[in-house]
Amino acid sequence: MTPSLDLVPRIVAGAVPAIGRLISRAEAGSAEARPALAEIYGRAGRAHIVGLTGVPGSGKSTLVATLTAHLRRGGQKVGVVAIDPSSPYSGGAILGDRIRMAEHVTDAGVYIRSMATRGTMGGMARAALDAVDILDVAGFDTVIIETVGVGQDEVEIARASHTTVVVSAPGLGDEIQAIKAGILEIADIHVVSKCDRSDANRTLTDLKQMLTLGALTTGRSEWRIPVIGLSAYKGEGFEALIGAIGDHRRVAFETEAGAQRRRAIARFRLEKTAENLLMERFLRKSGALSGPLAERLSARDGDPYSLANTLLEDALGPEAGGAGARS
Amino acid sequence: MTPSLDLVPRIVAGAVPAIGRLISRAEAGSAEARPALAEIYGRAGRAHIVGLTGVPGSGKSTLVATLTAHLRRGGQKVGVVAIDPSSPYSGGAILGDRIRMAEHVTDAGVYIRSMATRGTMGGMARAALDAVDILDVAGFDTVIIETVGVGQDEVEIARASHTTVVVSAPGLGDEIQAIKAGILEIADIHVVSKCDRSDANRTLTDLKQMLTLGALTTGRSEWRIPVIGLSAYKGEGFEALIGAIGDHRRVAFETEAGAQRRRAIARFRLEKTAENLLMERFLRKSGALSGPLAERLSARDGDPYSLANTLLEDALGPEAGGAGARS
């Protein structure tokens, strides 16, 4: 196996196999890759990171494909890190909607990576942000993090970007509308997809009204959140979206609010990485220990809290384990 | 504040205010509540726990409401623990679809509780399973855990039940179908909702075919997974579903496979509780420490891994912290 550190100069040169390999090692949580990822982090910081999220059925994947095409036409190299739901058994990412990206697969100016959501406990955010840095260092100008707008981890990752785009669509059911309500507040840019539909106007008006009422503008007075209607079918609205992303890039890189946001992202990343390392260590040490304790729990010889404390003490010692948890 | 231990006899007597209070304390992760939750755990084990999950738009909430009505008619007391998506800012559960449960709110034989998904890092699973036990001890015969079938945590919780019901619906978009693929394998019982629609037959046939091909039956040879068509609109299929749930209850409580499943649930619960206690302790200790380290990370004076190691060491000591994570 090529040592990860040897991959770094190849990544800097934009070599696709090296990019793929280091992302895979980051995703696997390989300790061997950490010095290389540290090196990558030190060189990153140039790319514009765009988080793109929306509920299932909002037309997110079509938007990513079209947006990529438009950015390419403007001469940019575009990276996409897509966080996909994964099967609890197979552990594999579902690549269904990646098919829509097929037009880009032969274009060296586009790199698309699907990541599974299996690495919970902070691992998904850590790996996704490592992947973004790798693409940044490899010379991609815009890196899109695409996540489904359901699940707290997914929403948090979409926020850990310079510019967050939230996609809404007309005519979704109640349940999806309710989920949507949870992600509207994170948008720097609102997009309403499927604007060739007659009911799209209602969605546009609703969003604009919420913005006018100040419901969705938490602490971002230096930026007027736009609401952009898109139709992938008619090819309308994409210039406006590209323009808004460019405008917000300036806010992100040239204002105090942008600097503050980058500090918040750094803090999120630090905490997620720490949580992930801690959980990794715990799981590595607890694996062999939890079976007998689970038997006791199953037999109701002990309760979840006291047995969990025992497991923590056995795995990590009294300081990090039970004693502290009891305090 | 009433000490949590004093709530236990009231919960045993079925007092609704006591039930609500202890669930709230479990949800908040209150350390004071742990002896009471331990006591509850020791008394629980009688209720049939039914996990019910499906993608957004599958008609899950309508199904829970109708299922509840049917179980009530059979004389059972029914508890529902619904895991709802939450806003990243407001932290509140979205209660939109609870409206469909309105017919049950004045019925003392039904208890419905929405829980937010905010407590990630294992906290959601821990709190949901504590809530299930509280309802169990309070005399509810069937406790339904309803989760949206997106997000690994949500799917894992639906699996942590005696009987897992997965709801599919005809006519959902590609993106939702892809997500659905990830949850089909966890079903003990498949339900296809909206069977008054003409395209429902296709969904039924697809599921049956997958089952015939052995694609969805991982290690459950003692139970033939049924596929049940439902129409809430026409009121059809619910008797068959109640029958199947009853049949699977016998598998869960009276067979070796059922005992094995209960042991697996105990292990899941032990590990989730331990992860949650560990993460709680880390976050409590790291809060004040992470600001300055995040500043360094933001300035690229250090990389995420080494600064995360420093944070772990500072918060939990070298054993649980950096030293181990480096090994």
Tab-separated table of N, CA and C in Angstrom, chain A residues 34 37-38 41 44-45 56-57 60 85 87-89 94 97 100 117-118 120-122 126 130 152 155 159 174-176 178-179 182 185-186 218 263 266-267 269-275 277-279 281-285 287 290-291 293-295 297-298 300 302-305 307-309 312 316 319-320 324-325 327, chain B residues 34 37-38 41 44-45 56-57 60 85 87-89 94 97 100 117-118 120-122 126 130 152 155 159 174-176 178-179 182 185-186 218 263 266-267 269-275 277-279 281-285 287 290-291 293-295 297-298 300 302-305 307-309 312 316 319-320 324-325 327:
chain	number	residue	atom	x	y	z
A	34	ARG	N	-3.652	9.740	9.046
A	34	ARG	CA	-3.814	11.023	9.750
A	34	ARG	C	-2.711	12.036	9.488
A	37	LEU	N	-3.582	13.566	6.246
A	37	LEU	CA	-4.754	14.435	6.337
A	37	LEU	C	-4.397	15.737	7.061
A	38	ALA	N	-3.460	15.646	8.009
A	38	ALA	CA	-2.978	16.849	8.693
A	38	ALA	C	-2.255	17.758	7.692
A	41	TYR	N	-4.748	19.331	5.454
A	41	TYR	CA	-5.454	20.426	6.129
A	41	TYR	C	-4.636	21.714	6.095
A	44	ALA	N	-5.018	23.383	2.735
A	44	ALA	CA	-6.361	23.684	2.226
A	44	ALA	C	-6.809	25.082	2.636
A	45	GLY	N	-7.961	25.487	2.147
A	45	GLY	CA	-8.517	26.775	2.552
A	45	GLY	C	-8.822	27.694	1.381
A	56	PRO	N	-35.892	14.658	0.923
A	56	PRO	CA	-36.024	13.708	-0.177
A	56	PRO	C	-37.134	14.162	-1.129
A	57	GLY	N	-36.864	14.075	-2.406
A	57	GLY	CA	-37.877	14.456	-3.376
A	57	GLY	C	-37.837	15.912	-3.789
A	60	LYS	N	-32.839	17.668	-5.347
A	60	LYS	CA	-31.480	18.016	-4.961
A	60	LYS	C	-30.431	17.497	-5.945
A	85	PRO	N	-27.659	7.986	2.218
A	85	PRO	CA	-28.137	7.033	3.219
A	85	PRO	C	-27.532	5.666	2.902
A	87	SER	N	-27.461	1.350	3.712
A	87	SER	CA	-28.171	0.213	4.259
A	87	SER	C	-27.549	-0.184	5.588
A	88	PRO	N	-28.372	-0.494	6.588
A	88	PRO	CA	-27.801	-0.927	7.867
A	88	PRO	C	-27.086	-2.270	7.743
A	89	TYR	N	-27.423	-3.053	6.739
A	89	TYR	CA	-26.759	-4.349	6.600
A	89	TYR	C	-25.604	-4.309	5.609
A	94	ILE	N	-25.960	4.140	-1.459
A	94	ILE	CA	-26.882	3.870	-2.559
A	94	ILE	C	-26.608	4.879	-3.662
A	97	ASP	N	-29.169	7.914	-7.289
A	97	ASP	CA	-29.297	9.197	-7.942
A	97	ASP	C	-28.004	9.726	-8.532
A	100	ARG	N	-27.767	10.541	-12.388
A	100	ARG	CA	-28.012	11.856	-12.998
A	100	ARG	C	-26.726	12.626	-13.241
A	117	THR	N	-23.337	6.878	5.096
A	117	THR	CA	-23.589	7.500	6.387
A	117	THR	C	-23.286	6.546	7.533
A	118	ARG	N	-22.659	5.401	7.194
A	118	ARG	CA	-22.513	4.370	8.248
A	118	ARG	C	-21.668	4.838	9.435
A	120	THR	N	-21.393	6.645	11.973
A	120	THR	CA	-22.036	7.618	12.858
A	120	THR	C	-21.050	7.999	13.953
A	121	MET	N	-21.532	8.557	15.021
A	121	MET	CA	-20.681	8.987	16.125
A	121	MET	C	-19.594	9.962	15.647
A	122	GLY	N	-19.989	10.892	14.820
A	122	GLY	CA	-19.058	11.936	14.418
A	122	GLY	C	-18.187	11.558	13.241
A	126	ARG	N	-16.492	14.072	10.154
A	126	ARG	CA	-15.038	14.108	10.082
A	126	ARG	C	-14.545	13.705	8.699
A	130	ASP	N	-12.749	15.974	5.737
A	130	ASP	CA	-11.438	15.573	5.208
A	130	ASP	C	-11.502	15.463	3.679
A	152	GLN	N	-29.965	14.870	12.050
A	152	GLN	CA	-29.207	16.004	12.565
A	152	GLN	C	-27.784	16.052	12.019
A	155	VAL	N	-27.761	17.547	8.527
A	155	VAL	CA	-28.015	18.986	8.523
A	155	VAL	C	-26.779	19.739	9.022
A	159	ARG	N	-24.315	22.658	7.141
A	159	ARG	CA	-23.997	23.964	7.760
A	159	ARG	C	-22.504	24.216	7.837
A	174	ASP	N	-47.293	16.366	3.668
A	174	ASP	CA	-47.216	16.978	4.998
A	174	ASP	C	-45.980	16.580	5.764
A	175	GLU	N	-45.719	15.266	5.740
A	175	GLU	CA	-44.637	14.751	6.568
A	175	GLU	C	-43.314	15.367	6.127
A	176	ILE	N	-43.156	15.461	4.794
A	176	ILE	CA	-41.928	16.038	4.256
A	176	ILE	C	-41.880	17.534	4.526
A	178	ALA	N	-43.031	18.983	7.074
A	178	ALA	CA	-42.684	19.149	8.488
A	178	ALA	C	-41.183	18.987	8.694
A	179	ILE	N	-40.609	18.016	8.006
A	179	ILE	CA	-39.165	17.817	8.115
A	179	ILE	C	-38.442	19.040	7.565
A	182	GLY	N	-37.398	22.092	9.576
A	182	GLY	CA	-36.187	22.028	10.394
A	182	GLY	C	-34.924	22.479	9.711
A	185	GLU	N	-33.906	27.216	8.341
A	185	GLU	CA	-33.150	28.254	9.038
A	185	GLU	C	-31.657	28.266	8.738
A	186	ILE	N	-31.167	27.201	8.139
A	186	ILE	CA	-29.720	27.154	7.908
A	186	ILE	C	-29.338	27.730	6.543
A	218	THR	N	-31.709	34.344	11.375
A	218	THR	CA	-30.939	34.357	12.614
A	218	THR	C	-29.506	34.893	12.420
A	263	ARG	N	-14.636	30.266	11.808
A	263	ARG	CA	-14.247	29.837	13.163
A	263	ARG	C	-15.256	28.837	13.730
A	266	ALA	N	-14.601	25.557	12.200
A	266	ALA	CA	-13.406	24.938	12.796
A	266	ALA	C	-13.767	24.290	14.124
A	267	ARG	N	-14.580	24.967	14.906
A	267	ARG	CA	-14.968	24.413	16.203
A	267	ARG	C	-15.801	23.143	16.039
A	269	ARG	N	-15.689	21.159	13.559
A	269	ARG	CA	-14.806	20.112	13.048
A	269	ARG	C	-13.922	19.531	14.143
A	270	LEU	N	-13.382	20.421	14.979
A	270	LEU	CA	-12.557	19.969	16.100
A	270	LEU	C	-13.361	19.039	16.998
A	271	GLU	N	-14.572	19.451	17.332
A	271	GLU	CA	-15.381	18.661	18.255
A	271	GLU	C	-15.800	17.330	17.632
A	272	LYS	N	-16.179	17.369	16.348
A	272	LYS	CA	-16.580	16.123	15.685
A	272	LYS	C	-15.397	15.156	15.592
A	273	THR	N	-14.222	15.705	15.290
A	273	THR	CA	-13.042	14.843	15.186
A	273	THR	C	-12.711	14.238	16.546
A	274	ALA	N	-12.787	15.050	17.587
A	274	ALA	CA	-12.506	14.540	18.935
A	274	ALA	C	-13.518	13.472	19.331
A	275	GLU	N	-14.783	13.747	19.076
A	275	GLU	CA	-15.833	12.762	19.406
A	275	GLU	C	-15.580	11.456	18.660
A	277	LEU	N	-12.679	10.285	17.458
A	277	LEU	CA	-11.499	9.584	17.985
A	277	LEU	C	-11.836	8.897	19.309
A	278	LEU	N	-12.590	9.609	20.141
A	278	LEU	CA	-12.952	9.058	21.444
A	278	LEU	C	-13.831	7.810	21.274
A	279	MET	N	-14.803	7.916	20.379
A	279	MET	CA	-15.733	6.809	20.178
A	279	MET	C	-15.011	5.607	19.573
A	281	ARG	N	-11.899	4.815	19.950
A	281	ARG	CA	-11.099	4.192	20.994
A	281	ARG	C	-11.982	3.370	21.943
A	282	PHE	N	-13.130	3.936	22.291
A	282	PHE	CA	-14.039	3.220	23.175
A	282	PHE	C	-14.521	1.929	22.519
A	283	LEU	N	-14.926	2.022	21.264
A	283	LEU	CA	-15.467	0.838	20.592
A	283	LEU	C	-14.396	-0.230	20.424
A	284	ARG	N	-13.162	0.214	20.156
A	284	ARG	CA	-12.061	-0.744	19.996
A	284	ARG	C	-11.831	-1.509	21.302
A	285	LYS	N	-11.932	-0.773	22.423
A	285	LYS	CA	-11.655	-1.404	23.720
A	285	LYS	C	-12.861	-2.125	24.302
A	287	GLY	N	-15.428	-3.661	22.613
A	287	GLY	CA	-15.991	-4.759	21.814
A	287	GLY	C	-16.037	-6.088	22.551
A	290	SER	N	-18.294	-6.051	26.013
A	290	SER	CA	-19.725	-5.759	26.146
A	290	SER	C	-20.609	-7.005	26.102
A	291	GLY	N	-20.134	-8.084	25.501
A	291	GLY	CA	-20.948	-9.298	25.419
A	291	GLY	C	-21.459	-9.787	26.766
A	293	LEU	N	-21.607	-8.280	29.629
A	293	LEU	CA	-22.452	-7.278	30.293
A	293	LEU	C	-23.835	-7.222	29.644
A	294	ALA	N	-23.874	-7.388	28.324
A	294	ALA	CA	-25.166	-7.404	27.628
A	294	ALA	C	-25.994	-8.614	28.067
A	295	GLU	N	-25.326	-9.751	28.308
A	295	GLU	CA	-26.034	-10.933	28.830
A	295	GLU	C	-26.686	-10.603	30.166
A	297	LEU	N	-27.522	-7.651	31.239
A	297	LEU	CA	-28.609	-6.692	31.005
A	297	LEU	C	-29.848	-7.427	30.505
A	298	SER	N	-29.621	-8.345	29.585
A	298	SER	CA	-30.720	-9.101	29.001
A	298	SER	C	-31.456	-9.902	30.078
A	300	ARG	N	-31.768	-8.980	33.053
A	300	ARG	CA	-32.144	-7.949	34.036
A	300	ARG	C	-31.377	-8.083	35.346
A	302	GLY	N	-28.991	-6.207	36.607
A	302	GLY	CA	-28.363	-4.896	36.411
A	302	GLY	C	-29.186	-4.095	35.422
A	303	ASP	N	-28.976	-2.757	35.457
A	303	ASP	CA	-29.745	-1.872	34.583
A	303	ASP	C	-28.807	-1.219	33.557
A	304	PRO	N	-29.364	-0.599	32.527
A	304	PRO	CA	-28.510	-0.060	31.462
A	304	PRO	C	-27.452	0.931	31.960
A	305	TYR	N	-27.811	1.774	32.926
A	305	TYR	CA	-26.866	2.808	33.358
A	305	TYR	C	-25.700	2.240	34.145
A	307	LEU	N	-24.602	-0.864	34.211
A	307	LEU	CA	-23.783	-1.746	33.378
A	307	LEU	C	-22.986	-0.935	32.351
A	308	ALA	N	-23.570	0.149	31.854
A	308	ALA	CA	-22.828	1.022	30.932
A	308	ALA	C	-21.641	1.661	31.643
A	309	ASN	N	-21.838	2.061	32.895
A	309	ASN	CA	-20.726	2.598	33.687
A	309	ASN	C	-19.619	1.563	33.842
A	312	LEU	N	-17.729	1.333	30.625
A	312	LEU	CA	-16.829	2.476	30.420
A	312	LEU	C	-15.582	2.356	31.291
A	316	LEU	N	-12.062	2.172	29.583
A	316	LEU	CA	-11.265	3.408	29.548
A	316	LEU	C	-10.697	3.820	30.897
A	319	GLU	N	-11.310	7.230	35.275
A	319	GLU	CA	-11.358	8.682	35.025
A	319	GLU	C	-12.354	9.012	33.911
A	320	ALA	N	-12.168	8.382	32.760
A	320	ALA	CA	-13.055	8.662	31.631
A	320	ALA	C	-14.338	7.860	31.730
A	324	GLY	N	-16.678	9.304	36.431
A	324	GLY	CA	-17.077	10.601	35.909
A	324	GLY	C	-18.543	10.629	35.532
A	325	ALA	N	-18.984	9.562	34.935
A	325	ALA	CA	-20.364	9.517	34.468
A	325	ALA	C	-21.329	9.533	35.639
A	327	SER	N	-20.765	11.237	38.413
A	327	SER	CA	-20.674	12.502	39.150
A	327	SER	C	-21.783	13.459	38.743
B	34	ARG	N	-31.507	8.588	36.976
B	34	ARG	CA	-30.968	7.253	36.642
B	34	ARG	C	-31.363	6.143	37.603
B	37	LEU	N	-34.780	5.170	36.602
B	37	LEU	CA	-34.808	4.460	35.323
B	37	LEU	C	-34.262	3.040	35.488
B	38	ALA	N	-33.306	2.892	36.406
B	38	ALA	CA	-32.787	1.549	36.696
B	38	ALA	C	-33.887	0.688	37.310
B	41	TYR	N	-36.322	-0.235	34.668
B	41	TYR	CA	-35.787	-1.297	33.805
B	41	TYR	C	-35.990	-2.671	34.439
B	44	ALA	N	-39.542	-3.833	33.925
B	44	ALA	CA	-40.087	-3.874	32.557
B	44	ALA	C	-39.870	-5.231	31.921
B	45	GLY	N	-40.423	-5.428	30.740
B	45	GLY	CA	-40.191	-6.668	30.000
B	45	GLY	C	-41.469	-7.379	29.599
B	56	PRO	N	-40.225	9.139	4.539
B	56	PRO	CA	-41.196	10.235	4.562
B	56	PRO	C	-42.192	10.073	3.414
B	57	GLY	N	-43.448	10.280	3.716
B	57	GLY	CA	-44.473	10.175	2.679
B	57	GLY	C	-45.070	8.784	2.539
B	60	LYS	N	-46.837	6.585	7.267
B	60	LYS	CA	-46.506	6.008	8.554
B	60	LYS	C	-47.406	6.506	9.688
B	85	PRO	N	-38.030	14.402	13.529
B	85	PRO	CA	-36.918	15.269	13.146
B	85	PRO	C	-37.060	16.582	13.923
B	87	SER	N	-35.668	20.704	14.554
B	87	SER	CA	-34.953	21.848	13.994
B	87	SER	C	-33.595	21.971	14.659
B	88	PRO	N	-32.547	22.236	13.900
B	88	PRO	CA	-31.226	22.403	14.506
B	88	PRO	C	-31.165	23.652	15.386
B	89	TYR	N	-32.061	24.620	15.168
B	89	TYR	CA	-32.032	25.835	15.993
B	89	TYR	C	-33.004	25.767	17.150
B	94	ILE	N	-41.150	18.431	15.781
B	94	ILE	CA	-42.193	18.961	14.919
B	94	ILE	C	-43.429	18.087	15.087
B	97	ASP	N	-47.487	15.916	12.254
B	97	ASP	CA	-48.308	14.736	11.985
B	97	ASP	C	-48.943	14.137	13.216
B	100	ARG	N	-52.870	13.807	13.418
B	100	ARG	CA	-53.649	12.636	13.006
B	100	ARG	C	-53.988	11.721	14.186
B	117	THR	N	-35.029	14.546	17.951
B	117	THR	CA	-33.840	13.788	17.590
B	117	THR	C	-32.580	14.528	18.007
B	118	ARG	N	-32.752	15.600	18.783
B	118	ARG	CA	-31.575	16.448	19.076
B	118	ARG	C	-30.471	15.710	19.812
B	120	THR	N	-28.229	13.546	19.782
B	120	THR	CA	-27.490	12.562	18.993
B	120	THR	C	-26.445	11.915	19.898
B	121	MET	N	-25.456	11.296	19.328
B	121	MET	CA	-24.400	10.636	20.088
B	121	MET	C	-24.982	9.598	21.032
B	122	GLY	N	-25.945	8.863	20.534
B	122	GLY	CA	-26.482	7.781	21.336
B	122	GLY	C	-27.590	8.183	22.276
B	126	ARG	N	-30.955	5.904	23.671
B	126	ARG	CA	-31.032	5.674	25.110
B	126	ARG	C	-32.361	6.191	25.670
B	130	ASP	N	-35.600	4.114	27.205
B	130	ASP	CA	-36.074	4.393	28.563
B	130	ASP	C	-37.569	4.702	28.555
B	152	GLN	N	-29.188	6.679	10.187
B	152	GLN	CA	-28.817	5.396	10.775
B	152	GLN	C	-29.377	5.224	12.184
B	155	VAL	N	-33.036	4.209	12.068
B	155	VAL	CA	-33.236	2.829	11.626
B	155	VAL	C	-32.833	1.859	12.741
B	159	ARG	N	-35.087	-1.082	14.815
B	159	ARG	CA	-34.658	-2.478	14.936
B	159	ARG	C	-34.615	-2.943	16.384
B	174	ASP	N	-37.716	8.632	-7.057
B	174	ASP	CA	-36.477	7.848	-7.090
B	174	ASP	C	-35.661	7.972	-5.819
B	175	GLU	N	-35.512	9.228	-5.382
B	175	GLU	CA	-34.627	9.488	-4.263
B	175	GLU	C	-35.139	8.766	-3.017
B	176	ILE	N	-36.471	8.821	-2.859
B	176	ILE	CA	-37.083	8.170	-1.704
B	176	ILE	C	-37.009	6.648	-1.849
B	178	ALA	N	-34.669	5.038	-3.236
B	178	ALA	CA	-33.293	4.647	-2.927
B	178	ALA	C	-33.068	4.569	-1.425
B	179	ILE	N	-33.629	5.545	-0.724
B	179	ILE	CA	-33.499	5.534	0.734
B	179	ILE	C	-34.209	4.302	1.292
B	182	GLY	N	-32.608	0.921	1.895
B	182	GLY	CA	-31.776	0.719	3.072
B	182	GLY	C	-32.519	0.183	4.279
B	185	GLU	N	-34.509	-4.427	4.678
B	185	GLU	CA	-33.953	-5.638	5.275
B	185	GLU	C	-34.263	-5.801	6.757
B	186	ILE	N	-34.709	-4.745	7.407
B	186	ILE	CA	-34.932	-4.866	8.851
B	186	ILE	C	-36.358	-5.321	9.176
B	218	THR	N	-32.428	-12.122	5.827
B	218	THR	CA	-31.213	-12.417	6.578
B	218	THR	C	-31.456	-13.078	7.931
B	263	ARG	N	-31.459	-10.489	23.315
B	263	ARG	CA	-30.065	-10.288	23.738
B	263	ARG	C	-29.370	-9.250	22.868
B	266	ALA	N	-30.448	-5.917	23.978
B	266	ALA	CA	-29.779	-5.549	25.236
B	266	ALA	C	-28.368	-5.032	24.943
B	267	ARG	N	-27.694	-5.671	24.018
B	267	ARG	CA	-26.327	-5.249	23.697
B	267	ARG	C	-26.326	-3.869	23.047
B	269	ARG	N	-28.521	-1.613	23.465
B	269	ARG	CA	-28.883	-0.640	24.487
B	269	ARG	C	-27.718	-0.330	25.421
B	270	LEU	N	-27.014	-1.383	25.817
B	270	LEU	CA	-25.835	-1.198	26.674
B	270	LEU	C	-24.823	-0.294	25.990
B	271	GLU	N	-24.549	-0.583	24.733
B	271	GLU	CA	-23.529	0.189	24.016
B	271	GLU	C	-23.974	1.632	23.782
B	272	LYS	N	-25.246	1.811	23.428
B	272	LYS	CA	-25.749	3.173	23.206
B	272	LYS	C	-25.717	3.975	24.501
B	273	THR	N	-26.073	3.319	25.609
B	273	THR	CA	-26.068	4.020	26.895
B	273	THR	C	-24.641	4.399	27.273
B	274	ALA	N	-23.712	3.476	27.070
B	274	ALA	CA	-22.312	3.764	27.395
B	274	ALA	C	-21.778	4.898	26.516
B	275	GLU	N	-22.062	4.840	25.224
B	275	GLU	CA	-21.616	5.908	24.317
B	275	GLU	C	-22.188	7.244	24.754
B	277	LEU	N	-23.223	8.163	27.796
B	277	LEU	CA	-22.617	8.626	29.044
B	277	LEU	C	-21.208	9.166	28.779
B	278	LEU	N	-20.473	8.473	27.927
B	278	LEU	CA	-19.103	8.902	27.608
B	278	LEU	C	-19.118	10.262	26.912
B	279	MET	N	-20.008	10.405	25.946
B	279	MET	CA	-20.061	11.637	25.171
B	279	MET	C	-20.513	12.803	26.037
B	281	ARG	N	-20.034	13.113	29.235
B	281	ARG	CA	-18.920	13.479	30.093
B	281	ARG	C	-17.876	14.272	29.315
B	282	PHE	N	-17.603	13.838	28.095
B	282	PHE	CA	-16.627	14.549	27.274
B	282	PHE	C	-17.106	15.968	26.973
B	283	LEU	N	-18.365	16.099	26.574
B	283	LEU	CA	-18.875	17.422	26.204
B	283	LEU	C	-18.902	18.356	27.412
B	284	ARG	N	-19.221	17.787	28.583
B	284	ARG	CA	-19.242	18.604	29.795
B	284	ARG	C	-17.851	19.145	30.088
B	285	LYS	N	-16.839	18.304	29.887
B	285	LYS	CA	-15.477	18.716	30.225
B	285	LYS	C	-14.802	19.498	29.108
B	287	GLY	N	-16.265	21.576	26.796
B	287	GLY	CA	-16.912	22.827	26.393
B	287	GLY	C	-16.002	24.030	26.506
B	290	SER	N	-12.576	23.833	24.209
B	290	SER	CA	-12.475	23.709	22.757
B	290	SER	C	-12.367	25.056	22.039
B	291	GLY	N	-12.813	26.137	22.671
B	291	GLY	CA	-12.738	27.460	22.026
B	291	GLY	C	-11.334	27.820	21.548
B	293	LEU	N	-8.691	25.979	21.161
B	293	LEU	CA	-8.160	25.017	20.187
B	293	LEU	C	-8.814	25.226	18.815
B	294	ALA	N	-10.101	25.571	18.826
B	294	ALA	CA	-10.784	25.853	17.559
B	294	ALA	C	-10.178	27.096	16.890
B	295	GLU	N	-9.787	28.073	17.699
B	295	GLU	CA	-9.113	29.263	17.143
B	295	GLU	C	-7.830	28.857	16.425
B	297	LEU	N	-7.176	25.915	15.196
B	297	LEU	CA	-7.522	25.154	14.001
B	297	LEU	C	-7.932	26.096	12.872
B	298	SER	N	-8.725	27.092	13.228
B	298	SER	CA	-9.192	28.061	12.244
B	298	SER	C	-8.012	28.794	11.610
B	300	ARG	N	-5.213	27.534	11.133
B	300	ARG	CA	-4.375	26.442	10.603
B	300	ARG	C	-3.050	26.283	11.368
B	302	GLY	N	-2.048	23.972	13.456
B	302	GLY	CA	-2.424	22.622	13.911
B	302	GLY	C	-3.510	22.070	13.010
B	303	ASP	N	-3.666	20.740	13.049
B	303	ASP	CA	-4.646	20.084	12.182
B	303	ASP	C	-5.743	19.456	13.045
B	304	PRO	N	-6.850	19.064	12.429
B	304	PRO	CA	-7.976	18.559	13.223
B	304	PRO	C	-7.614	17.389	14.133
B	305	TYR	N	-6.769	16.463	13.649
B	305	TYR	CA	-6.469	15.268	14.440
B	305	TYR	C	-5.609	15.579	15.659
B	307	LEU	N	-5.136	18.479	17.144
B	307	LEU	CA	-5.840	19.353	18.088
B	307	LEU	C	-6.975	18.595	18.788
B	308	ALA	N	-7.603	17.672	18.080
B	308	ALA	CA	-8.634	16.838	18.711
B	308	ALA	C	-8.019	15.953	19.792
B	309	ASN	N	-6.824	15.421	19.516
B	309	ASN	CA	-6.110	14.646	20.536
B	309	ASN	C	-5.812	15.492	21.768
B	312	LEU	N	-8.972	15.907	23.724
B	312	LEU	CA	-9.321	14.693	24.469
B	312	LEU	C	-8.451	14.531	25.703
B	316	LEU	N	-10.144	14.495	29.260
B	316	LEU	CA	-10.340	13.182	29.880
B	316	LEU	C	-9.051	12.528	30.378
B	319	GLU	N	-5.180	8.676	29.271
B	319	GLU	CA	-5.618	7.299	29.041
B	319	GLU	C	-6.758	7.252	28.013
B	320	ALA	N	-7.827	8.001	28.314
B	320	ALA	CA	-8.975	7.979	27.408
B	320	ALA	C	-8.769	8.911	26.226
B	324	GLY	N	-4.319	7.122	23.684
B	324	GLY	CA	-4.997	5.972	23.106
B	324	GLY	C	-5.356	6.201	21.659
B	325	ALA	N	-5.828	7.388	21.380
B	325	ALA	CA	-6.270	7.685	20.029
B	325	ALA	C	-5.097	7.632	19.053
B	327	SER	N	-2.607	5.497	19.346
B	327	SER	CA	-2.053	4.143	19.241
B	327	SER	C	-2.559	3.423	18.014
